[in-house]
Amino acid sequence: LVQDADPVDTSLGPKKTFHVASRYIVPLHTLTGFEGDIIDLPKGTGVLAIFPDTSCFYPAVVVRGAKRRRDRSFVLHFEDDYDEQGAVPERVVPYEYVILDPTPRKAEEG
């Protein structure tokens, strides 16, 4: 049973819940080793990550790995994410919200 994490208008009733088969659930701790060390991902690796200020996972590509940053977050380029000038912005995402893409795509450099 999975409950929607997004805030919902309480006047519409409780948060929605969904029945989901376990094979469709991906644990978020897949990037930590047995000792709790961060498993770094090389530049160009396809991932799914929570887009900043949302609760949704979107496809992204690693720009800089977590071990290269003091706060152990990843710098990512999200698919279909462009600024006003058409450039792909670098987004910082904490390592615990980044997982390997279970359906890898060909990485494109932005």
XYZ file of C-alpha atoms in Angstrom:
110
model
C 0.000 0.000 0.000
C 1.451 3.373 -1.049
C 0.153 6.776 0.004
C 0.487 9.898 -2.145
C 3.100 12.193 -0.554
C 1.925 15.407 -2.226
C -0.098 17.771 -0.063
C -3.767 17.515 -0.817
C -6.739 19.755 -0.157
C -8.190 18.221 3.018
C -11.677 19.361 2.005
C -11.515 16.713 -0.743
C -10.917 13.905 1.742
C -7.836 11.944 2.870
C -4.702 11.415 0.784
C -5.055 8.810 -1.933
C -3.637 5.344 -1.368
C -2.703 2.824 -4.049
C -2.103 -0.921 -4.038
C 1.260 -1.548 -5.731
C 3.007 -4.854 -6.392
C 6.409 -5.028 -4.678
C 8.175 -5.559 -8.018
C 7.274 -1.944 -8.905
C 8.821 -0.462 -5.768
C 12.450 0.695 -5.918
C 14.114 1.326 -2.547
C 15.863 4.676 -2.164
C 18.873 3.260 -0.344
C 20.316 1.549 -3.438
C 23.304 3.929 -3.637
C 24.761 3.113 -0.211
C 27.175 0.281 0.380
C 27.287 -2.142 3.290
C 29.283 0.334 5.378
C 26.937 3.208 4.538
C 29.456 4.673 2.100
C 28.082 6.566 -0.858
C 28.404 4.678 -4.122
C 29.370 7.339 -6.613
C 28.051 7.365 -10.153
C 30.185 8.529 -13.067
C 29.310 11.501 -15.264
C 26.759 10.531 -17.911
C 25.027 7.818 -15.840
C 21.254 7.693 -16.323
C 19.323 8.023 -13.058
C 15.888 8.758 -11.684
C 15.866 11.565 -9.148
C 13.376 13.655 -7.262
C 13.115 16.974 -9.079
C 13.793 19.830 -6.616
C 10.720 21.047 -4.707
C 8.566 18.104 -5.859
C 7.908 14.533 -4.737
C 8.213 13.063 -8.243
C 11.045 11.125 -9.833
C 12.198 12.228 -13.279
C 14.910 10.921 -15.617
C 18.229 12.727 -15.311
C 21.908 12.359 -16.155
C 24.781 12.744 -13.662
C 26.912 15.851 -14.253
C 28.977 15.529 -11.046
C 28.995 12.620 -8.639
C 28.221 12.805 -4.932
C 31.796 12.134 -3.805
C 32.986 15.266 -5.615
C 30.766 17.488 -3.456
C 31.236 18.218 0.229
C 27.491 17.784 0.925
C 27.454 14.454 -0.998
C 24.706 15.575 -3.354
C 24.585 14.925 -7.081
C 24.583 17.584 -9.766
C 22.159 16.479 -12.471
C 20.697 17.476 -15.813
C 17.013 16.537 -15.868
C 15.390 15.381 -19.077
C 13.266 18.105 -20.732
C 14.426 20.758 -18.222
C 15.419 24.037 -19.883
C 15.807 27.609 -18.637
C 14.621 30.782 -20.418
C 17.664 30.754 -22.733
C 17.137 27.099 -23.683
C 20.099 25.845 -21.618
C 19.836 22.774 -19.390
C 20.303 23.945 -15.768
C 22.407 21.994 -13.296
C 20.204 20.818 -10.418
C 21.580 19.739 -7.043
C 19.833 16.682 -5.550
C 20.746 14.937 -2.260
C 22.167 11.434 -2.852
C 19.305 9.744 -0.991
C 16.877 10.944 -3.696
C 18.843 9.513 -6.633
C 18.546 5.940 -7.907
C 19.900 4.147 -10.940
C 17.407 4.252 -13.763
C 15.920 0.736 -13.970
C 15.266 1.372 -17.697
C 18.546 3.009 -18.766
C 18.433 5.528 -21.589
C 21.285 6.645 -23.771
C 22.869 9.570 -21.917
C 23.006 12.846 -23.803
C 25.402 15.592 -22.865
C 23.669 18.944 -22.437
